[in-house]
mmCIF file of C-alpha atoms in Angstrom:
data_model
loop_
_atom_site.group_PDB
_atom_site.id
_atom_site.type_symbol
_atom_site.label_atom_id
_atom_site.label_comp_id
_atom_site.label_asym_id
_atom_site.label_seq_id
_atom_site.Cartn_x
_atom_site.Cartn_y
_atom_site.Cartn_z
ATOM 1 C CA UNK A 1 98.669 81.472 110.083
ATOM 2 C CA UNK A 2 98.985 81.836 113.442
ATOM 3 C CA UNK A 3 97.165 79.907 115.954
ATOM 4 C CA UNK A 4 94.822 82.489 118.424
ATOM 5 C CA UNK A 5 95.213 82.010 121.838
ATOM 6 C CA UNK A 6 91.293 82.331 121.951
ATOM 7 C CA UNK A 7 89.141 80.344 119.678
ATOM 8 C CA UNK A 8 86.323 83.157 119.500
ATOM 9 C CA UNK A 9 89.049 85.224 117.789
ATOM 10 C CA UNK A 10 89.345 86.564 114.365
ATOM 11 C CA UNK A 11 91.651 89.197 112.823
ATOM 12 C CA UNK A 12 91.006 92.493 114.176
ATOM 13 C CA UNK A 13 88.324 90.781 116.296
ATOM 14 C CA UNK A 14 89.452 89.901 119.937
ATOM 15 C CA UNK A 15 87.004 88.372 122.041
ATOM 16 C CA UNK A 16 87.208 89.378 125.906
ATOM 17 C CA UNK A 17 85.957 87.119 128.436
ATOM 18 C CA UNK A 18 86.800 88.445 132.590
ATOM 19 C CA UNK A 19 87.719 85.603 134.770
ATOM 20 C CA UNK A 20 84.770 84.987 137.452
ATOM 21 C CA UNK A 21 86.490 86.213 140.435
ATOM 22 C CA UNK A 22 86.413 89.646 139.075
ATOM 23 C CA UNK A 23 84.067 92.407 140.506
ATOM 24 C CA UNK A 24 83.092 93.670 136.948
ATOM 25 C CA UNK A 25 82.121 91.173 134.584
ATOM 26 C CA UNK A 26 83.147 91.966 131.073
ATOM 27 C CA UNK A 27 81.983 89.356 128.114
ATOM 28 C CA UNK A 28 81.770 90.841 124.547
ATOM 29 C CA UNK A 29 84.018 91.297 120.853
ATOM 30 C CA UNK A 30 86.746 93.951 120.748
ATOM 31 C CA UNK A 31 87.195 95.248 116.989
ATOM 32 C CA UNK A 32 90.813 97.220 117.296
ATOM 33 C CA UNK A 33 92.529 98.272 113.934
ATOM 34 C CA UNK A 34 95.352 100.306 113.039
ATOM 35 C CA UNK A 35 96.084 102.063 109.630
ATOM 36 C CA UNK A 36 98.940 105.292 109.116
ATOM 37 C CA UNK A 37 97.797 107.940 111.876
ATOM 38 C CA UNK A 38 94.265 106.016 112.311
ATOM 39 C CA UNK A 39 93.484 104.281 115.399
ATOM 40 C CA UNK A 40 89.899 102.140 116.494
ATOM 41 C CA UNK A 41 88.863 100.469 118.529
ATOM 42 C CA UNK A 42 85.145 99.151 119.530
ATOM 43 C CA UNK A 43 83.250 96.581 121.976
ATOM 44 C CA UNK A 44 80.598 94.806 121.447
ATOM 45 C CA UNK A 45 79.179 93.301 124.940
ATOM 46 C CA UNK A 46 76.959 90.698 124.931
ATOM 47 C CA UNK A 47 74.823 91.988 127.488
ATOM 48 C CA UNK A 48 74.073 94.869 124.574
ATOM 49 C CA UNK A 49 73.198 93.114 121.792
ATOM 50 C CA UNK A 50 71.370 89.918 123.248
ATOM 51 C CA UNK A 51 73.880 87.539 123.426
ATOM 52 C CA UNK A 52 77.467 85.801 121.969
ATOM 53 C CA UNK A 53 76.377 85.387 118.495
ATOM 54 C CA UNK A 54 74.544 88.523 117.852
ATOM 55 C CA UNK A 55 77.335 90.336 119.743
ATOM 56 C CA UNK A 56 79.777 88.370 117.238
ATOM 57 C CA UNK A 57 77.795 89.491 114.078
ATOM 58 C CA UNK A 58 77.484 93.530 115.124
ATOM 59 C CA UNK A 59 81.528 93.546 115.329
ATOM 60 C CA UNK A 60 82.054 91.446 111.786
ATOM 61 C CA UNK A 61 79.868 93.809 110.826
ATOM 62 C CA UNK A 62 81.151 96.666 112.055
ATOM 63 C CA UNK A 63 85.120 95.885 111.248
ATOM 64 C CA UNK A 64 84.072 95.568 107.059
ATOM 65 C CA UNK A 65 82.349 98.812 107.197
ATOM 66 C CA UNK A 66 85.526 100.564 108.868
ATOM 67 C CA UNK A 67 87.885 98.431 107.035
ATOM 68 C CA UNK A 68 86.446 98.684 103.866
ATOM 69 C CA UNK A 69 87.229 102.650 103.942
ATOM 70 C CA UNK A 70 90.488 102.541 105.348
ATOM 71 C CA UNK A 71 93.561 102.107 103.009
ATOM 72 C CA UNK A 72 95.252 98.863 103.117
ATOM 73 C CA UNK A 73 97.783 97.520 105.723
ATOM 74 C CA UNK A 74 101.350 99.124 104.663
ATOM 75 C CA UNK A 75 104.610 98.497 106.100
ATOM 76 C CA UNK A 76 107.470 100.698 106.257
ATOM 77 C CA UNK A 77 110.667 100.296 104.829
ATOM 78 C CA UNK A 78 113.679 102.653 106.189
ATOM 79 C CA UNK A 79 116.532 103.165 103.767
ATOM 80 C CA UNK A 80 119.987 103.476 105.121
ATOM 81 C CA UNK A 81 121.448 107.043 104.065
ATOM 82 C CA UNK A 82 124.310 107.414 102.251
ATOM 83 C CA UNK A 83 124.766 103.682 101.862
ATOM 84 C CA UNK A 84 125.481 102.518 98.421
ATOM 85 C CA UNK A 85 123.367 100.095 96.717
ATOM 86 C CA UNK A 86 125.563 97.176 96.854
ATOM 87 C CA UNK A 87 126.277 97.840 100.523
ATOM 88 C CA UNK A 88 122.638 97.689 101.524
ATOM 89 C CA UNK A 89 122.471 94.522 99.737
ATOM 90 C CA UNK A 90 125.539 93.241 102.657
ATOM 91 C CA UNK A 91 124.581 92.506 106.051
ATOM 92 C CA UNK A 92 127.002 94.690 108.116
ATOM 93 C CA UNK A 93 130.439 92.847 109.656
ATOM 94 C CA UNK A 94 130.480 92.481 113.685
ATOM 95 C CA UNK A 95 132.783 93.945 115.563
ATOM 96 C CA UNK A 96 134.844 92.000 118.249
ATOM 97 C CA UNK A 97 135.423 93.125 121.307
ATOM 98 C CA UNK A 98 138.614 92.351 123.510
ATOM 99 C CA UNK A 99 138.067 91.516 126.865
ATOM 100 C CA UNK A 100 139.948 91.659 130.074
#
């Protein structure tokens, strides 16, 4: 696995922290998903919901309800037409180039 450039962080769950020189403070758990043609995406500030933790607990909360009725993570697999099977198999030869 990957190591998070934020330690808060979990899959689908990005914590978002502004720095302090910004006008707007922002500090709160960003649940963002993508499955097919579906897109979410939902914060959970800590000013709402009383702090880091409880903040924390809403979005696990939240991203197994959505996740739970989404279908699962699929990936896509293009086919090259008219190719035969033992040519798909065959990474493709590179062409040289002369130059001048």
């Amino acid at each position: 696995m990957r190591k998070r450039s934020n330690p808060d962080s979990e899959q689908n769950i990005k914590r978002i922290d502004t720095k302090q020189r910004a006008k707007k403070q922002t500090h709160g758990f960003q649940v963002h998903f993508v499955r097919g043609s579906s897109t979410g995406t939902r914060m959970f500030s800590d000013a709402v919901y009383g702090g880091k933790e409880p903040a924390r607990k809403a979005a696990r909360k939240y991203r197994k309800e959505v996740m739970g009725d989404l279908p699962p993570r699929t990936t896509l697999t293009i086919g090259r037409r008219g190719a035969s099977k033992n040519a798909a198999k065959k990474p493709a030869a590179a062409k040289k180039v002369k130059r001048r």
